[in-house]
C-alpha positions as a printed Julia matrix, in Angstrom:
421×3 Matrix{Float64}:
  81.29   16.53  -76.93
  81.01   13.4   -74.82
  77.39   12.41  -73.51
  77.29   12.47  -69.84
  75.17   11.7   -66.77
  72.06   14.57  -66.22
  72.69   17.01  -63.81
  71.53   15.7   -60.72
  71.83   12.17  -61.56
  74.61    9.17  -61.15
  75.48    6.07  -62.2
  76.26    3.35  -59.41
  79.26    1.14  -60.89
  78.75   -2.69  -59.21
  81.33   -1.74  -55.94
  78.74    0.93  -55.16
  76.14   -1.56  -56.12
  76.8    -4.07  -53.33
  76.83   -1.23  -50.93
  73.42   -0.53  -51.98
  72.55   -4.11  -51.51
  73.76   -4.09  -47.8
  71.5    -1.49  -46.97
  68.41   -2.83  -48.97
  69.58   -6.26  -46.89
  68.9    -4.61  -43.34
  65.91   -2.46  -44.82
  64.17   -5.68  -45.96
  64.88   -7.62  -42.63
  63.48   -4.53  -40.59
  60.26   -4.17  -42.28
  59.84   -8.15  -41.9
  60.42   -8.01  -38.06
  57.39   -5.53  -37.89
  54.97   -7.03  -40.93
  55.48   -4.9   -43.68
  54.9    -5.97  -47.42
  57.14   -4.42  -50.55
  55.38   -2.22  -52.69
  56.29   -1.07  -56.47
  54.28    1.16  -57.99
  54.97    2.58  -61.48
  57.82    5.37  -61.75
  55.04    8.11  -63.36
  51.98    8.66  -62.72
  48.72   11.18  -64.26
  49.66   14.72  -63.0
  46.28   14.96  -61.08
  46.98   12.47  -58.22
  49.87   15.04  -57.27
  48.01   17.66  -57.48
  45.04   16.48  -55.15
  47.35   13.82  -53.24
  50.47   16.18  -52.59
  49.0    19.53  -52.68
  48.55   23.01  -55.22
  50.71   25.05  -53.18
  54.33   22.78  -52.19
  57.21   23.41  -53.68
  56.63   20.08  -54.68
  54.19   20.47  -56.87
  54.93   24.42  -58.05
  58.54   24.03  -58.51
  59.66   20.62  -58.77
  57.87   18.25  -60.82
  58.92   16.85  -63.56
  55.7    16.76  -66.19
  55.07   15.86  -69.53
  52.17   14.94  -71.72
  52.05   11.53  -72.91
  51.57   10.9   -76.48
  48.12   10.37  -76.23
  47.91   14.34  -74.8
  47.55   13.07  -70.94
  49.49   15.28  -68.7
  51.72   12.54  -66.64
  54.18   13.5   -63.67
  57.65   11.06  -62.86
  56.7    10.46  -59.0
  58.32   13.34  -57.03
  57.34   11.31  -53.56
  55.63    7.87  -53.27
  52.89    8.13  -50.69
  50.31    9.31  -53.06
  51.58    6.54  -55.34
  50.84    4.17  -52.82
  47.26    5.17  -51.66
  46.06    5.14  -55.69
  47.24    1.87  -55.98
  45.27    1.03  -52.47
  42.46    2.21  -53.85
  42.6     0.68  -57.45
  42.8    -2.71  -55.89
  40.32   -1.99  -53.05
  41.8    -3.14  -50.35
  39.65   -0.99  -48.66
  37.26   -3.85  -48.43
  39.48   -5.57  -46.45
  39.24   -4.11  -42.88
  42.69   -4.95  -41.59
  45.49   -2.83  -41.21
  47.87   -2.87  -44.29
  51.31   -2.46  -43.96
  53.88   -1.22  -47.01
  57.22   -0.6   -47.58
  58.8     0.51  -51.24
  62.09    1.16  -51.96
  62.87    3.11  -55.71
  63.76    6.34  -57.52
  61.87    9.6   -56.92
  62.41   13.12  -58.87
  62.56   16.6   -58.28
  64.0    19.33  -60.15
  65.85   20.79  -57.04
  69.37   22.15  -56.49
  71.62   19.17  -56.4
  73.81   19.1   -53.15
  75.78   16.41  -51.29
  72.76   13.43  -50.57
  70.44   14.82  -53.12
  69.82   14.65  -56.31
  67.16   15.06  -59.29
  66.83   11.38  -59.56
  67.23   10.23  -55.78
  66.06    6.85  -54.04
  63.48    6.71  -50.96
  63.22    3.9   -48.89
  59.55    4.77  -47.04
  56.6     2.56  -45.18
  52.68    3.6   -45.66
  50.69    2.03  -43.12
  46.81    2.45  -43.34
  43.61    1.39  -42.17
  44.32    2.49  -38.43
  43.79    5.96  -36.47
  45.41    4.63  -32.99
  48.16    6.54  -31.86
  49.67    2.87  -30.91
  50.23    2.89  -34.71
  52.16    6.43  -34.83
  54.47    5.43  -32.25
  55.11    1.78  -34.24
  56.2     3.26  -37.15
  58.61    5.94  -35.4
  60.0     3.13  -33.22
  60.58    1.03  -36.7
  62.85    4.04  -38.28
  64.6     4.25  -34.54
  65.55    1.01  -34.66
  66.65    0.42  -38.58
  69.26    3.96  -37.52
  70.17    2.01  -34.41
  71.23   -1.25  -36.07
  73.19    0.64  -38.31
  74.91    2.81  -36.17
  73.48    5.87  -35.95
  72.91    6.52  -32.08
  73.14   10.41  -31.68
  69.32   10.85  -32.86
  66.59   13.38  -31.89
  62.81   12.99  -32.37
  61.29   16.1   -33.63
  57.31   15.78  -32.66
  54.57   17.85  -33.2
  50.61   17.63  -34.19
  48.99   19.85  -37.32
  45.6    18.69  -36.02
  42.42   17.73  -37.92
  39.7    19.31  -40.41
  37.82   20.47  -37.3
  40.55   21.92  -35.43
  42.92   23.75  -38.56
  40.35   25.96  -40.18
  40.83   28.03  -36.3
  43.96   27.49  -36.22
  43.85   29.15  -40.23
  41.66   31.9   -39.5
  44.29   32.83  -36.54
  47.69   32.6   -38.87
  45.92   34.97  -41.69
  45.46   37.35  -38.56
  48.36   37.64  -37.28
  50.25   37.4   -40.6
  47.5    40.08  -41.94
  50.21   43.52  -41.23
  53.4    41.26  -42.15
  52.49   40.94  -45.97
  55.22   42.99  -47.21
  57.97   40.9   -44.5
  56.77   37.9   -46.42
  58.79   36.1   -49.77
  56.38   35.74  -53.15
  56.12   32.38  -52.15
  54.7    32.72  -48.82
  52.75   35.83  -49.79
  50.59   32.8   -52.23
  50.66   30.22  -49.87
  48.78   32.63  -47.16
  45.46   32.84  -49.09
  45.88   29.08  -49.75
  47.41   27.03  -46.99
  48.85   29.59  -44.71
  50.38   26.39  -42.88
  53.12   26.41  -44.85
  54.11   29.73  -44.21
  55.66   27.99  -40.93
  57.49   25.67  -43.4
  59.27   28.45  -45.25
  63.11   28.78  -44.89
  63.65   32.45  -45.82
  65.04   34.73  -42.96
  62.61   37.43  -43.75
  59.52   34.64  -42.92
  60.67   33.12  -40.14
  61.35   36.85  -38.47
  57.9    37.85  -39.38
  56.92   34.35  -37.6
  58.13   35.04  -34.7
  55.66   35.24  -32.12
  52.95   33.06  -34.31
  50.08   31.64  -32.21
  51.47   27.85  -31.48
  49.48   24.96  -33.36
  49.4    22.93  -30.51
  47.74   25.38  -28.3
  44.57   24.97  -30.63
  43.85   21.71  -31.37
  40.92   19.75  -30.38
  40.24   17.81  -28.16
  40.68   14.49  -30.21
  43.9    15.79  -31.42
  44.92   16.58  -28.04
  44.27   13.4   -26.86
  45.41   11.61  -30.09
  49.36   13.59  -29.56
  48.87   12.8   -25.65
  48.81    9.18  -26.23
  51.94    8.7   -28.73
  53.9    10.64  -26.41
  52.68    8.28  -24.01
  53.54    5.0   -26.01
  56.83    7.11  -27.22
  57.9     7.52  -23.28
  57.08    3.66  -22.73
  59.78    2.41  -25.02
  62.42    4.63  -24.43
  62.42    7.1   -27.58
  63.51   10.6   -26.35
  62.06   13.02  -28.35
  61.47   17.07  -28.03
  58.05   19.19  -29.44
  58.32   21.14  -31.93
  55.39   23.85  -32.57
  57.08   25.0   -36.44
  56.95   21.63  -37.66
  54.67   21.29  -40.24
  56.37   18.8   -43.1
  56.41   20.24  -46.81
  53.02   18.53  -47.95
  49.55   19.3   -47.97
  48.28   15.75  -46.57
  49.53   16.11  -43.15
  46.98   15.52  -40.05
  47.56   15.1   -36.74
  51.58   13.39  -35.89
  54.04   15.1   -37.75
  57.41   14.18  -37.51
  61.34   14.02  -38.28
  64.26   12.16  -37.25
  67.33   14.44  -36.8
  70.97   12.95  -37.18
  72.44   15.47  -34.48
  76.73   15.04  -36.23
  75.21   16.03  -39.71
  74.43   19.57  -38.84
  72.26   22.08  -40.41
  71.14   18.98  -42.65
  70.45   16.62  -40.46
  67.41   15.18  -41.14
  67.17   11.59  -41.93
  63.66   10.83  -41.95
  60.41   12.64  -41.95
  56.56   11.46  -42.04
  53.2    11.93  -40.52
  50.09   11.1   -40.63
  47.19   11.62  -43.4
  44.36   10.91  -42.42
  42.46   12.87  -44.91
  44.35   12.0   -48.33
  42.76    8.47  -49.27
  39.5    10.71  -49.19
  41.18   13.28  -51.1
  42.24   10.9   -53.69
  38.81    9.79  -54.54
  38.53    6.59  -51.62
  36.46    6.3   -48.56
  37.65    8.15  -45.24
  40.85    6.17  -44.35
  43.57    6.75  -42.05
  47.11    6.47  -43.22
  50.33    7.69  -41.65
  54.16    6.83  -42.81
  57.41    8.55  -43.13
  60.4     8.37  -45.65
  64.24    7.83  -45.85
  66.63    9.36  -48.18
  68.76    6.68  -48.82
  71.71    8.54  -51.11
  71.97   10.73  -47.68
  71.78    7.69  -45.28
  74.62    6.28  -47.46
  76.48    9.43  -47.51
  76.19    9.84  -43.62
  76.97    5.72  -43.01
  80.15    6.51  -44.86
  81.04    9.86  -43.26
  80.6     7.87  -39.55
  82.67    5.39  -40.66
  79.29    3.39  -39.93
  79.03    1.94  -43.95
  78.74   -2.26  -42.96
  81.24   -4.31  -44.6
  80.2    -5.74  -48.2
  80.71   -9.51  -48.08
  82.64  -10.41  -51.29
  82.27  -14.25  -52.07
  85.95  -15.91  -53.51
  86.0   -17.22  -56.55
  87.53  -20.64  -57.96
  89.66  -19.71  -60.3
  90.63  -21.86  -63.13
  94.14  -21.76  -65.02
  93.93  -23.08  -68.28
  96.86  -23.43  -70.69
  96.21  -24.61  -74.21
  92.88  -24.78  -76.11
  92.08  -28.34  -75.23
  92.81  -27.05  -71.25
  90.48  -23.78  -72.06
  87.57  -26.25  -73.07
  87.91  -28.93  -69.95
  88.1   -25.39  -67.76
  84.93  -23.38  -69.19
  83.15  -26.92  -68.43
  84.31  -27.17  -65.08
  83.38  -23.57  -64.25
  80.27  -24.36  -65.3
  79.91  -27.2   -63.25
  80.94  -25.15  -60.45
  78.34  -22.49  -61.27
  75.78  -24.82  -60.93
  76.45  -26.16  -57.4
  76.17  -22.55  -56.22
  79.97  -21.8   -56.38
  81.93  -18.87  -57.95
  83.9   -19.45  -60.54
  86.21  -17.71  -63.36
  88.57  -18.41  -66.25
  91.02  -16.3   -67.83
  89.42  -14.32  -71.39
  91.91  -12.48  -71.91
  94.07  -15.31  -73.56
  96.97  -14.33  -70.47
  99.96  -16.79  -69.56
  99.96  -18.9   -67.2
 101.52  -15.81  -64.41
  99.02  -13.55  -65.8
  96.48  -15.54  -65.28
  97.76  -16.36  -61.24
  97.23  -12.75  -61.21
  94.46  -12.15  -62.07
  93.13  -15.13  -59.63
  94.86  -13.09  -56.86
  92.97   -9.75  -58.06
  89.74  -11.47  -57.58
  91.25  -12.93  -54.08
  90.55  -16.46  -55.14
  90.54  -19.1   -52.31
  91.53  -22.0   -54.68
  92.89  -22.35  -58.17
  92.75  -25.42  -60.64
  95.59  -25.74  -63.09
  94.61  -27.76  -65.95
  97.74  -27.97  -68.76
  97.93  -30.24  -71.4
  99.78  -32.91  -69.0
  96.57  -32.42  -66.31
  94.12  -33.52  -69.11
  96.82  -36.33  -70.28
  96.7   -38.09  -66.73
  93.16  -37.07  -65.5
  94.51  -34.79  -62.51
  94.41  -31.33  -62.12
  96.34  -29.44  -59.92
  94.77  -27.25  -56.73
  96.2   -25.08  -54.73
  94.79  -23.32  -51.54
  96.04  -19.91  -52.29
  95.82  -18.87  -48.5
  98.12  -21.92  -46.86
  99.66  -22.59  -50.66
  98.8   -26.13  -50.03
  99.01  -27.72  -54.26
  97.3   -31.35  -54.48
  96.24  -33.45  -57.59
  92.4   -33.87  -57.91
  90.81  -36.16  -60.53
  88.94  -34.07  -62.72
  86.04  -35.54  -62.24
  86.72  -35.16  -58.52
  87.21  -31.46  -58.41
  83.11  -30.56  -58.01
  83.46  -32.51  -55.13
  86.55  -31.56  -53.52
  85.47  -28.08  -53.61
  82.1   -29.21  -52.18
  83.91  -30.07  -49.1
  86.74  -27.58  -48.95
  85.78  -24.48  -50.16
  83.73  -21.67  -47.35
  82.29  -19.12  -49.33
């Protein structure tokens, strides 16, 4: 039986590659337009930062990790999300003691054991930012306006903000107290799941996706009508900076995000043309998981991108930028004493910074025009045993089909100054 690809996995062959490599491209130059520094953190780390960092009662964390024990018996955990990631690292290199603002951005593989559907997978890649150090709403707004713009210079125009606030530890243990009272007669309406996350975190009740929980929600006392005053404020002033710049966006009470960490903004980024799945980015603010982690008080918001589903929905839009595809000097050689003049010339080649092939597939001389126009050469050199007997080879512009003899010690050169890309 052949070996094949997990479930919930793929392989990217080099075409799917470079469109990879577009999108990192306009990632990269987004997150340098508004200061933000790669990050790479290790692919797996100990169990317990996802379970303090992430939170007891997800789904993350109950039914989606992937966890093992290490060889020397320490329970470790492949990273199911990266923020958590990011803040251990922040605090194992105490950049706390720096009192600026720090400003992240990884891109990399995350896993979950989930039902694989179209845009995700087991093994899936997350483009996200972390920025921490800062509680001013200025900084909520920054971040959304970063995502709004990296959709917009893509393509994607038809997008809805989906606010809310989950408030603060003063504000939520209320706003607790109220849920487990109005969810105390709707026990039985409630899935297993949400029947153990209502002693817990009764929070994510809101979260849950089940018909049977969001009926008995209906009518649930509205987070934003009890928050504090400092959270009140806090959501009153990105909505503010939000308005200023011209990002449209509609409150929404339910939201609550899937993790634990969540204070104050919440947020996602719908994709209106994708439908029922049309989120393209969600994050918030943590204000409270640096602490959790085993680090001073710190604030911290970000948000994260599937990128398989920004991909897929690039390429359903017809949005997918063009991959550039640099032309390639291709070298005809006929004879052994040819083959060795043209490996040394495509060499040479290589190292001015031009692309260049031979034929290894010992083809004639047609098979090997072929295979020049397969790789949509620009220019091929024909070096035969009467080239190397006079010193000239022969080039040809394979767009205008212009042939001309070139010394070969001239040919670096001439390609120097003819060849574009």
């Amino acid at each position: 039986m052949a070996i094949t690809a997990p479930r919930g996995t793929q392989d990217f062959l080099p075409e799917q590659t470079a469109e990879w490599q577009v999108l990192e491209q306009k990632i990269r130059q987004i997150c340098s337009l508004y200061g933000f520094g790669e990050i790479r953190t290790p692919m797996f780390e100990s169990t317990e930062l996802f379970l303090r960092g992430i939170g007891e009662t997800t789904d993350v964390v109950t039914k989606e990790m992937y966890t093992f024990n290490d060889r020397g018996g320490r329970s470790m955990t492949l990273r199911p999300e990266n923020t958590a990631s990011v803040v251990r690292a922040f605090l194992e290199h105490k950049l706390y003691g720096d009192p600026s603002v720090h400003k992240f951005y990884y891109m990399g593989p995350m896993f979950r054991h989930d039902r694989p559907q179209a845009g995700r997978y087991r093994q899936f890649t997350q483009f996200g930012v972390e920025e921490i150090g800062s509680k001013d709403p200025a900084v909520d707004a920054e971040i959304i306006a970063m995502a709004f713009q990296l959709f917009h210079e893509l393509g994607l125009n038809d997008l809805v903000l989906h606010l809310n606030s989950v408030g603060c530890p003063k504000c939520r243990p209320i706003y607790r107290q109220k849920l487990l009272d109005f969810f105390a007669d709707k026990k039985d309406q409630l899935c297993d799941d949400c029947k153990a996350r209502l002693e817990k975190n009764p929070l994510r009740v809101l979260d849950c996706k089940e018909e049977g929980c969001k009926r008995a929600a209906i009518g649930v006392p509205e987070l934003t009508d009890n928050l504090c005053d400092d959270c009140k404020e806090h959501f009153a002033k990105v909505q503010e900076y939000l308005t200023k710049i011209g990002i449209p966006f509609e409150l929404d009470p339910r939201l609550v995000r899937g993790l634990d960490y969540y204070t104050n903004t919440a947020f996602e980024i719908m994709y209106a043309p994708l439908g029922a799945q049309s989120t393209v980015c969600g994050g918030g603010r943590y204000d409270g998981l640096i602490e959790e982690v085993g680090g001073p008080a710190t604030p911290g918001i970000g948000f994260a991108i599937g990128m398989e589903r920004l991909l897929l929905t690039l390429k359903e839009q017809g949005l997918m930028p063009p991959v550039p595809k640099k032309r390639p000097v291709f070298i005809v050689a006929l004879g052994d004493a040819s083959k060795t003049q043209a490996f040394a010339l495509q060499q040479q080649l290589r190292s001015k910074g031009m692309y260049a092939e031979i034929d290894l597939l010992g083809r004639s001389m047609k098979g090997q025009m072929k295979s020049a126009n397969k790789l949509n050469a620009d220019y091929t050199v024909i070096i035969g045993e009467e080239e190397l007997a006079s010193g000239q080879a022969q080039v040809r512009n394979m767009e205008t089909k212009e042939q001309v003899s070139v010394p070969l010690d001239r040919i670096v050169a001439y390609m120097e100054t003819h060849k574009k890309g």
